[in-house]
């Protein structure tokens, strides 16, 4: 076809519709992928991979490979049936083009699998295409290889046949558009984590991950599915029984899978997925699971005489102490709720999960009396510790330490009583604390100095945790309480800002704080209230001119700008080396400072590292340190 003809043909009614659809996505990308920050950027990969996973769920695909290239592009290859290329009757164009420009579930070409619609994945390949500078797709099908290229979502040429080909499959390569995203750099760890997760959730598929920027080449294939997932979660811990409990049930059209295993620690790790989406904010499926656990363990304990009297009962937190659990449900029409669409809303799912887990877990307990006894005795101990903690709390309360007006003495509170305007700076050490108190705006900025390291909550049960003054002070200052009694509405400051030195001790304290928040106040992180202050590393000065640098590269740029000669560089080894004015201008003052918001991902990563570095087991710790030798070489363990 002559180019003029192709062009003329391209401007018919349906392509106007396509262009309108495209510009809607490009105008409001957030509506489709949640945000245009690094989180939204990674949604592009998730979306493309999810489409290949749909082929796995249809039983038509066994291998997926994901590659991050040095030019900032990503390639996803699968050996599924290939995106259909036949002409779509309604649009009079190849189905492939429809899938990549308008539809996310073309009726005739729809695959009969559980869809994730409503969540942030499942938005459709056309969204990825529209937000990519370019997108190239190759399909092997019907004995041919087909190819088409798009730029900013629009095809640059019709679908063409490259030649003959054996087998079937789809290959997609795309370059996120820097005009849309705040950052276009894919994070290896984020992608790796998601692919590993998908391989546990879909044991039928092998997922290869390559990062050409550093030579990474990994293959994830976990035939044991979520049972292996739980074993992985407990890998560095001592477990109460060797093989995780696994249960699988169907209620109506909902498919329910649970794997769980207890360790001798005090924390709960519960990962919940709906149609392969990680519902970090929980929802009805999680509520159903928790209530079944509490109910079934209480029933069993009562029948066997482990609980005395009618009044004694195991609480939810007691039966979840030391629990590692993966819940994976498949729901036909999931409703996702909340800011990040990471919470399941379908009310019917609560009862479905609850009844399935009640039934199967009761069976398991009957059949494994020795394990059951170990579980119950751990939960009973947890319950006694909780009771002891409650008494200790009453005592301190009566002493007037924890109640309103009885705020910790070291806290320099702010004047404002409007939590949404208030900020709490948690500062390392009394000396930096003093500087921060001088540099703050007392109207809305409060300062809490921490003396030394806080207790590692990873290794302590509730009663011991509350004996630690540092922890109590933090809990009181923040105001929302912890665990099952947490009430986010009582939050006293909407920004909780960790301000520590940029050295090993500083990062250790930050990790301890993150562990406390992640384990005991997860909503605080989930709702985006936790931040890390970014203090400068250098002050570069020449004559009257000076600037602050937050990285080595930035320092070098200032040195060049100031002309090299006569420039002095001051290196800040800690916050304490700055005076109040400097700390205010560089790190505390809104509009001038830069704060890093902590995501659940960050906290999860910090915690994982922590479980390994601080855990009892020597072997995983050694393996981890060897694998990450460069990063942790100066970490004091
Ligand atoms: C619709 C129908 C069929 C396959 C696909 C879509 C499909 C989509 C993607 C996206 C990435 N890889 C994919 N592989 C397949 C089934 C068509 C048939 O019955 O042959």
XYZ file of C-alpha atoms and ligand atoms in Angstrom:
657
model
C 0.000 0.000 0.000
C 1.283 3.490 -0.845
C 1.899 5.609 2.235
C -0.827 8.132 1.255
C -3.423 5.391 1.070
C -2.402 3.962 4.418
C -2.703 7.376 5.974
C -6.107 8.020 4.473
C -7.338 4.650 5.641
C -6.007 5.344 9.110
C -8.296 8.335 9.636
C -11.638 6.605 9.681
C -14.131 6.753 12.513
C -12.667 3.983 14.620
C -9.200 5.484 14.625
C -10.580 8.783 15.868
C -12.048 6.792 18.731
C -8.621 5.269 19.313
C -6.907 8.643 19.407
C -9.493 10.001 21.824
C -8.983 6.989 24.082
C -5.240 7.489 23.970
C -5.340 11.121 24.872
C -7.675 10.376 27.793
C -5.068 7.976 29.218
C -2.182 10.361 28.594
C -4.064 13.293 30.134
C -4.929 11.493 33.347
C -2.473 8.617 33.733
C -3.106 8.511 37.484
C -6.692 7.416 36.908
C -5.430 4.297 35.193
C -2.233 3.380 36.999
C -2.674 5.172 40.328
C 0.259 7.561 40.033
C 3.132 8.616 37.796
C 5.849 8.030 40.387
C 7.988 4.927 40.655
C 4.971 2.933 41.799
C 2.972 3.820 38.683
C 6.013 3.142 36.531
C 6.286 -0.416 37.836
C 2.585 -0.955 37.224
C 3.458 -0.944 33.526
C 5.545 -4.091 33.933
C 2.970 -5.684 36.245
C 0.229 -5.061 33.703
C 2.150 -6.633 30.837
C 3.225 -9.616 32.929
C -0.327 -10.057 34.295
C -1.524 -10.527 30.739
C 0.956 -13.335 30.246
C -0.081 -14.811 33.614
C -3.671 -14.864 32.300
C -2.350 -17.234 29.622
C -0.848 -19.362 32.395
C -4.219 -19.432 34.179
C -5.838 -20.502 30.914
C -3.397 -23.433 30.895
C -1.743 -22.195 27.703
C 1.621 -20.843 28.918
C 4.516 -22.356 30.889
C 7.324 -19.838 30.482
C 7.586 -16.097 30.886
C 10.730 -14.050 30.663
C 11.222 -10.454 31.740
C 14.287 -8.435 30.787
C 15.308 -4.952 31.856
C 17.587 -3.461 29.213
C 20.306 -0.838 29.495
C 18.304 1.610 27.332
C 15.522 1.793 29.932
C 13.194 -0.564 28.069
C 11.594 -3.762 29.281
C 10.844 -6.922 27.310
C 8.267 -9.523 28.326
C 8.103 -12.803 26.422
C 5.647 -15.655 26.919
C 4.966 -18.964 25.196
C 1.181 -18.620 25.298
C -1.174 -18.792 22.339
C -0.150 -15.366 21.071
C -2.408 -12.316 21.087
C -4.993 -12.964 18.341
C -4.233 -11.175 15.065
C -7.433 -12.062 13.225
C -9.582 -9.170 12.066
C -11.967 -8.068 14.780
C -15.454 -7.915 13.234
C -16.642 -4.852 15.085
C -13.610 -2.671 14.450
C -12.495 -4.191 11.160
C -8.893 -4.302 12.397
C -6.581 -6.997 13.752
C -7.586 -7.950 17.304
C -3.989 -7.267 18.372
C -4.373 -3.628 17.430
C -7.653 -3.418 19.320
C -6.105 -4.983 22.431
C -3.246 -2.462 22.264
C -5.341 0.620 21.610
C -8.817 0.322 23.097
C -9.991 -2.830 24.725
C -8.912 -4.631 27.771
C -11.316 -7.492 27.407
C -12.575 -7.868 23.868
C -15.646 -10.077 24.175
C -14.861 -12.400 21.301
C -11.204 -12.589 22.216
C -11.702 -12.803 25.912
C -9.970 -15.542 27.835
C -11.983 -17.375 30.437
C -9.873 -16.634 33.492
C -10.271 -14.712 36.729
C -9.813 -11.052 35.892
C -8.333 -8.415 38.109
C -10.498 -5.563 36.863
C -10.994 -2.767 39.359
C -7.545 -3.119 40.848
C -4.666 -1.185 39.430
C -3.574 -4.133 37.373
C -6.034 -5.318 34.779
C -6.317 -1.845 33.299
C -5.319 -3.183 29.914
C -2.314 -3.260 27.633
C -3.588 -0.184 25.812
C -2.796 1.848 28.944
C 0.818 0.632 28.960
C 1.020 1.367 25.254
C -0.398 4.887 25.613
C 2.138 5.702 28.342
C 5.130 4.365 26.418
C 7.363 6.423 24.157
C 7.307 3.329 21.976
C 5.927 -0.182 22.208
C 6.802 -3.089 19.922
C 4.954 -6.351 19.809
C 5.792 -9.621 18.082
C 3.320 -12.484 17.946
C 3.945 -16.033 16.798
C 0.721 -17.695 15.735
C -0.723 -19.568 12.742
C 2.805 -20.450 11.561
C 3.799 -16.787 11.166
C 5.561 -14.083 13.076
C 3.725 -10.741 13.176
C 5.099 -7.353 14.165
C 3.790 -3.915 14.968
C 5.288 -0.766 16.444
C 3.473 1.999 18.319
C 4.577 5.422 19.475
C 2.793 7.052 22.419
C 0.030 4.531 21.869
C -0.621 5.044 18.159
C 0.442 2.493 15.542
C 3.152 3.827 13.228
C 2.385 1.197 10.560
C -0.135 -1.593 10.027
C 0.497 -5.029 11.476
C 2.896 -6.884 9.208
C 3.994 -10.474 8.748
C 7.728 -10.847 9.317
C 7.894 -14.398 8.039
C 7.209 -17.994 8.957
C 7.596 -19.128 12.552
C 7.110 -22.220 14.644
C 5.203 -22.392 17.903
C 3.182 -19.653 19.542
C 3.854 -16.788 21.889
C 3.970 -13.053 22.453
C 6.917 -10.687 22.891
C 6.410 -7.120 24.040
C 9.059 -4.438 24.453
C 8.310 -0.943 25.651
C 9.954 2.281 26.765
C 8.068 4.258 29.437
C 7.490 7.827 28.329
C 9.636 10.296 30.343
C 7.076 12.981 29.484
C 4.552 11.054 31.611
C 6.581 9.586 34.483
C 8.511 11.385 37.203
C 11.083 8.619 36.975
C 11.640 6.054 34.227
C 14.251 3.935 35.981
C 13.015 0.448 36.805
C 14.129 -0.873 40.189
C 15.567 -4.335 39.970
C 14.474 -5.347 43.460
C 10.889 -4.231 42.952
C 10.533 -6.186 39.727
C 12.359 -9.191 41.137
C 10.142 -9.287 44.218
C 6.945 -9.217 42.148
C 8.135 -11.933 39.742
C 9.187 -14.173 42.600
C 5.788 -13.615 44.215
C 4.007 -14.473 40.951
C 6.022 -17.677 40.629
C 4.868 -18.826 44.095
C 1.269 -17.929 43.273
C 1.352 -19.662 39.870
C 3.362 -22.865 40.356
C 2.718 -23.951 36.754
C 4.989 -21.273 35.297
C 8.752 -20.677 35.243
C 9.632 -16.987 35.235
C 13.063 -15.872 34.092
C 14.286 -12.459 35.141
C 17.244 -10.697 33.587
C 18.619 -7.268 34.348
C 21.157 -6.369 31.689
C 22.307 -3.384 33.714
C 24.081 -5.620 36.233
C 24.043 -9.083 34.660
C 21.303 -10.555 36.884
C 19.852 -13.760 35.464
C 17.431 -15.650 37.698
C 14.706 -18.207 37.149
C 11.801 -18.513 39.554
C 9.845 -21.723 39.506
C 8.134 -22.992 42.635
C 6.184 -26.143 41.944
C 5.158 -26.215 45.623
C 3.244 -22.934 45.212
C 2.220 -21.018 48.327
C 3.514 -23.801 50.588
C 6.990 -22.930 49.333
C 6.119 -19.258 49.717
C 5.502 -19.781 53.441
C 8.687 -21.843 53.764
C 10.510 -18.937 52.163
C 8.968 -16.475 54.667
C 10.129 -18.695 57.533
C 13.481 -19.552 55.956
C 15.617 -17.851 58.590
C 13.380 -18.741 61.526
C 12.783 -21.793 63.696
C 9.418 -23.342 62.871
C 7.047 -25.176 65.227
C 6.337 -27.933 62.691
C 8.183 -28.991 59.552
C 5.674 -28.592 56.701
C 3.202 -25.720 56.334
C -0.491 -26.530 56.614
C -2.087 -26.242 53.189
C -5.757 -25.968 52.457
C -7.669 -25.518 49.273
C -11.422 -25.069 48.985
C -14.075 -23.631 46.738
C -17.095 -21.702 47.929
C -19.479 -20.752 45.148
C -17.226 -19.305 42.414
C -14.514 -18.240 44.862
C -11.361 -20.325 44.960
C -9.494 -20.267 48.272
C -5.941 -21.394 49.055
C -4.148 -20.965 52.355
C -0.717 -22.064 53.530
C 0.432 -21.385 57.063
C 3.195 -22.293 59.451
C 4.161 -20.995 62.869
C 7.648 -19.947 63.934
C 8.925 -19.381 67.468
C 9.007 -15.583 66.977
C 6.398 -13.032 67.993
C 5.348 -11.465 64.736
C 2.647 -12.105 62.205
C 3.395 -12.167 58.505
C 0.242 -12.485 56.463
C 0.397 -11.961 52.723
C -2.977 -11.861 51.026
C -3.648 -11.987 47.305
C -6.763 -11.604 45.226
C -6.403 -12.808 41.640
C -2.632 -12.528 42.097
C -2.824 -8.927 43.325
C -1.146 -8.263 46.643
C -3.852 -6.686 48.811
C -1.517 -4.922 51.227
C -4.444 -3.187 52.914
C -6.273 -6.474 53.538
C -10.039 -6.589 53.157
C -12.888 -9.053 53.565
C -10.806 -12.136 52.724
C -8.303 -11.294 55.473
C -11.063 -10.601 57.989
C -12.601 -13.993 57.189
C -9.293 -15.780 57.612
C -8.473 -14.094 60.912
C -11.846 -14.764 62.379
C -11.667 -18.437 61.362
C -8.225 -18.814 62.960
C -9.382 -17.328 66.248
C -12.594 -19.316 66.305
C -11.112 -22.685 65.334
C -8.169 -22.498 67.721
C -10.422 -21.397 70.587
C -12.898 -24.208 69.910
C -10.113 -26.751 69.811
C -8.418 -25.392 72.948
C -11.688 -25.405 74.854
C -12.626 -28.943 73.829
C -9.238 -30.228 74.945
C -9.322 -28.387 78.248
C -6.496 -25.949 77.515
C -8.710 -23.037 78.476
C -10.146 -22.779 81.930
C -13.591 -21.438 82.521
C -15.935 -19.697 80.154
C -14.118 -16.384 80.342
C -10.655 -17.412 79.304
C -10.170 -17.062 75.554
C -7.390 -16.629 73.049
C -7.409 -13.244 71.341
C -6.803 -12.632 67.652
C -3.287 -11.375 68.271
C -2.523 -14.418 70.433
C -3.362 -16.959 67.749
C -1.393 -14.991 65.162
C 1.807 -14.682 67.159
C 4.612 -16.242 65.120
C 2.322 -16.936 62.190
C 3.561 -16.907 58.609
C 0.649 -17.241 56.231
C -0.161 -16.789 52.575
C -3.788 -16.449 51.522
C -4.576 -16.539 47.833
C -8.148 -16.204 46.628
C -9.572 -16.034 43.149
C -12.711 -13.943 42.952
C -14.871 -13.593 39.851
C -15.755 -9.927 40.191
C -13.422 -8.396 42.743
C -14.125 -4.907 44.083
C -10.961 -3.150 45.142
C -11.147 -0.229 47.520
C -9.034 2.485 49.061
C -6.523 5.001 47.804
C -4.224 2.428 46.271
C -6.944 -0.095 45.382
C -5.199 -2.651 47.556
C -8.131 -3.705 49.752
C -10.806 -6.238 48.843
C -14.362 -5.006 49.352
C -16.598 -7.963 48.331
C -18.621 -8.692 51.464
C -19.514 -12.269 50.449
C -15.846 -13.286 50.466
C -15.538 -12.901 54.243
C -18.000 -15.726 54.908
C -16.598 -17.875 52.120
C -13.044 -17.744 53.436
C -14.206 -18.068 57.034
C -16.232 -21.193 56.402
C -13.535 -22.826 54.257
C -10.787 -22.182 56.804
C -12.976 -23.197 59.773
C -13.712 -26.535 58.188
C -10.264 -27.410 56.870
C -8.299 -26.119 59.827
C -10.485 -28.016 62.326
C -9.793 -31.172 60.312
C -6.087 -30.484 60.368
C -6.037 -29.925 64.131
C -7.927 -33.192 64.730
C -5.453 -35.111 62.622
C -2.281 -33.584 64.101
C -2.634 -33.509 67.897
C 1.062 -32.899 68.615
C 1.257 -29.865 66.339
C -2.062 -28.576 67.641
C -0.824 -28.762 71.191
C 2.314 -26.787 70.330
C 0.186 -24.131 68.622
C -2.220 -23.801 71.488
C 0.470 -23.616 74.103
C 2.202 -20.828 72.187
C -1.078 -18.915 71.870
C -1.780 -19.398 75.595
C 1.648 -17.973 76.432
C 0.985 -15.027 74.119
C -2.318 -14.466 75.843
C -0.653 -14.469 79.283
C 1.994 -11.999 78.071
C -0.755 -9.764 76.718
C -2.496 -9.851 80.066
C 0.772 -8.969 81.832
C 1.308 -6.101 79.394
C -2.196 -4.837 80.020
C -1.554 -4.785 83.770
C 1.737 -2.957 83.268
C -0.036 -0.408 81.118
C -2.718 0.149 83.718
C -0.015 0.739 86.254
C 1.824 3.362 84.194
C -1.492 4.924 83.309
C -2.330 5.283 86.968
C 1.054 6.868 87.494
C -0.124 9.389 84.919
C 2.634 8.699 82.428
C 0.678 7.664 79.408
C -2.526 9.665 79.541
C -3.306 13.002 77.880
C -1.339 15.796 79.524
C 1.074 13.091 80.535
C 3.063 13.274 77.332
C 6.647 12.147 77.610
C 8.905 14.766 79.147
C 11.412 14.644 76.343
C 8.841 15.510 73.735
C 8.938 19.148 72.679
C 5.355 19.377 71.412
C 3.987 21.894 68.955
C 1.217 24.432 69.584
C -1.211 23.401 66.879
C -3.841 20.819 67.798
C -4.702 20.057 64.182
C -3.008 16.706 63.503
C -3.189 17.132 59.728
C -0.925 20.177 60.034
C 1.428 18.693 62.639
C 4.760 16.970 62.228
C 6.820 14.891 64.618
C 10.595 14.776 64.128
C 12.165 11.725 65.727
C 15.779 12.691 66.210
C 18.822 10.641 67.063
C 20.491 11.785 70.247
C 19.959 14.607 72.742
C 22.418 16.932 71.044
C 20.828 16.838 67.590
C 17.491 16.901 69.430
C 18.484 20.227 70.994
C 19.447 21.689 67.628
C 16.193 20.491 66.093
C 14.196 22.105 68.914
C 15.839 25.441 68.099
C 15.467 25.053 64.364
C 11.824 23.950 64.279
C 8.672 25.972 63.756
C 7.016 25.442 67.155
C 3.610 26.130 65.708
C 3.365 22.752 63.963
C 6.675 20.910 64.439
C 7.297 18.684 67.453
C 10.646 17.096 68.303
C 11.275 13.834 70.106
C 14.925 13.020 70.805
C 15.776 9.340 71.150
C 18.563 8.373 73.468
C 20.535 5.504 71.951
C 18.967 2.627 70.136
C 15.429 1.549 70.664
C 14.534 -2.038 71.449
C 14.361 -4.432 68.519
C 10.664 -5.369 68.531
C 11.423 -8.263 66.209
C 12.785 -10.167 69.174
C 10.472 -9.117 71.961
C 7.022 -10.080 73.065
C 4.493 -7.367 73.831
C 5.079 -7.291 77.594
C 8.819 -6.873 77.203
C 8.320 -4.332 74.466
C 6.235 -2.146 76.734
C 8.874 -2.316 79.441
C 11.169 -0.376 77.132
C 10.978 3.326 77.860
C 11.997 4.322 74.325
C 9.159 2.321 72.807
C 6.609 3.593 75.325
C 7.638 7.167 74.640
C 7.211 6.705 70.905
C 3.823 5.029 71.250
C 2.546 7.766 73.556
C 3.814 10.575 71.361
C 2.300 9.129 68.190
C -0.968 8.481 69.990
C -2.629 5.682 67.998
C -1.707 2.714 70.197
C -0.506 -0.585 68.752
C -1.679 -3.945 67.464
C -5.364 -4.872 67.574
C -6.188 -1.759 69.595
C -4.676 0.615 67.068
C -6.841 3.619 66.183
C -5.472 5.737 63.351
C -8.021 8.460 64.103
C -5.989 9.268 67.226
C -2.871 10.078 65.229
C -1.347 13.237 66.744
C 0.874 14.150 63.772
C 0.163 13.341 60.138
C 3.859 13.420 59.320
C 6.166 11.228 61.386
C 9.658 12.142 60.231
C 12.745 10.115 61.083
C 15.781 12.364 61.229
C 18.956 10.378 61.824
C 22.635 10.669 60.930
C 23.786 9.443 57.527
C 26.020 6.779 59.071
C 25.778 3.172 60.175
C 24.236 3.992 63.559
C 21.732 6.292 61.916
C 20.612 3.668 59.452
C 20.399 1.101 62.244
C 18.104 3.356 64.258
C 16.009 4.012 61.172
C 15.650 0.288 60.599
C 14.649 -0.271 64.238
C 12.010 2.458 63.957
C 10.763 1.089 60.629
C 10.485 -2.361 62.193
C 8.410 -0.951 65.045
C 6.081 0.876 62.638
C 5.862 -2.007 60.188
C 5.170 -4.616 62.843
C 3.060 -2.720 65.335
C 1.527 0.218 63.421
C 1.323 -0.955 59.802
C -1.497 1.477 58.975
C 0.856 4.346 59.728
C 3.039 3.321 56.800
C 0.161 2.120 54.621
C -1.537 5.520 54.833
C 1.717 7.299 54.003
C 2.436 9.032 57.323
C 6.076 7.967 57.716
C 8.954 9.952 56.200
C 12.722 10.059 56.191
C 14.325 13.502 56.405
C 17.097 14.127 53.912
C 19.950 15.981 55.569
C 22.762 17.353 53.403
C 26.115 15.588 53.351
C 28.188 18.653 52.405
C 28.288 22.408 52.522
C 30.207 23.891 49.605
C 31.380 27.477 50.046
C 33.291 30.105 48.129
C 33.474 33.585 49.596
C 29.932 34.673 50.424
C 28.317 32.026 48.259
C 27.430 28.620 49.609
C 25.274 25.629 48.751
C 24.294 22.322 50.318
C 24.863 19.009 48.577
C 22.893 15.842 49.335
C 25.047 13.515 47.207
C 28.671 13.314 46.084
C 27.654 14.118 42.509
C 25.829 17.220 43.669
C 28.903 18.300 45.661
C 31.060 17.958 42.536
C 28.614 20.017 40.486
C 28.758 22.890 42.995
C 32.535 22.749 43.094
C 32.611 23.064 39.291
C 30.056 25.862 39.321
C 32.022 27.842 41.890
C 35.128 27.546 39.725
C 37.108 24.978 41.691
C 39.692 27.293 43.283
C 39.145 28.749 46.731
C 36.224 26.466 47.377
C 35.889 24.895 50.807
C 33.910 21.756 51.421
C 32.508 20.930 54.835
C 31.411 17.351 55.329
C 28.609 16.802 57.823
C 29.256 13.614 59.700
C 26.089 13.982 61.675
C 23.153 16.243 62.308
C 24.924 17.537 65.394
C 27.484 19.337 63.234
C 24.878 21.689 61.845
C 23.637 24.714 63.717
C 19.925 25.255 64.205
C 19.585 27.595 61.272
C 21.364 25.229 58.915
C 19.295 22.260 60.046
C 16.107 24.265 59.596
C 16.979 25.517 56.111
C 18.252 22.219 54.743
C 16.207 19.547 56.431
C 13.185 20.802 58.343
C 11.573 23.753 56.615
C 8.695 22.844 54.278
C 9.306 24.075 50.781
C 13.079 23.847 51.162
C 13.608 20.386 52.598
C 13.033 17.155 50.782
C 11.339 14.263 52.551
C 11.268 10.650 51.427
C 7.934 8.982 52.036
C 8.305 5.408 53.271
C 6.248 2.832 51.382
C 5.074 -0.572 52.576
C 7.602 -2.004 50.125
C 10.479 -0.142 51.790
C 9.350 -1.275 55.205
C 8.906 -4.854 54.062
C 12.412 -4.822 52.639
C 13.881 -3.327 55.794
C 12.094 -5.952 57.823
C 13.241 -8.808 55.631
C 16.819 -7.672 55.957
C 16.263 -7.356 59.637
C 14.827 -10.821 60.134
C 17.936 -12.143 58.473
C 20.528 -9.932 60.114
C 19.054 -10.038 63.586
C 17.549 -13.493 63.521
C 18.817 -16.476 65.432
C 19.854 -18.504 62.438
C 23.467 -18.173 61.414
C 23.352 -19.753 57.957
C 20.919 -17.379 56.196
C 22.747 -14.464 57.769
C 26.066 -15.632 56.359
C 24.515 -16.286 52.945
C 22.920 -12.854 52.913
C 26.088 -11.060 53.891
C 28.048 -12.909 51.240
C 25.485 -12.071 48.557
C 25.351 -8.400 49.543
C 28.953 -8.038 50.628
C 29.402 -4.521 49.293
C 26.327 -2.927 50.790
C 26.581 -4.329 54.294
C 30.329 -4.436 54.684
C 30.246 -1.763 57.370
C 27.132 -2.858 59.176
C 27.529 -3.668 62.831
C 25.607 -6.836 63.424
C -7.053 -13.077 23.950
C -7.362 -14.375 23.523
C -6.368 -15.354 23.474
C -5.087 -15.025 23.879
C -4.778 -13.745 24.297
C -5.769 -12.768 24.338
C -3.386 -13.434 24.733
C -3.053 -12.176 25.268
C -1.747 -11.956 25.677
C -1.081 -10.885 26.237
C 0.234 -11.269 26.435
N 0.386 -12.521 26.014
C -0.794 -12.978 25.554
N -1.118 -14.168 25.045
C -2.395 -14.402 24.656
C -6.667 -16.750 23.053
C -6.608 -16.849 21.583
C -6.753 -18.295 21.096
O -7.738 -18.922 21.452
O -5.846 -18.735 20.410
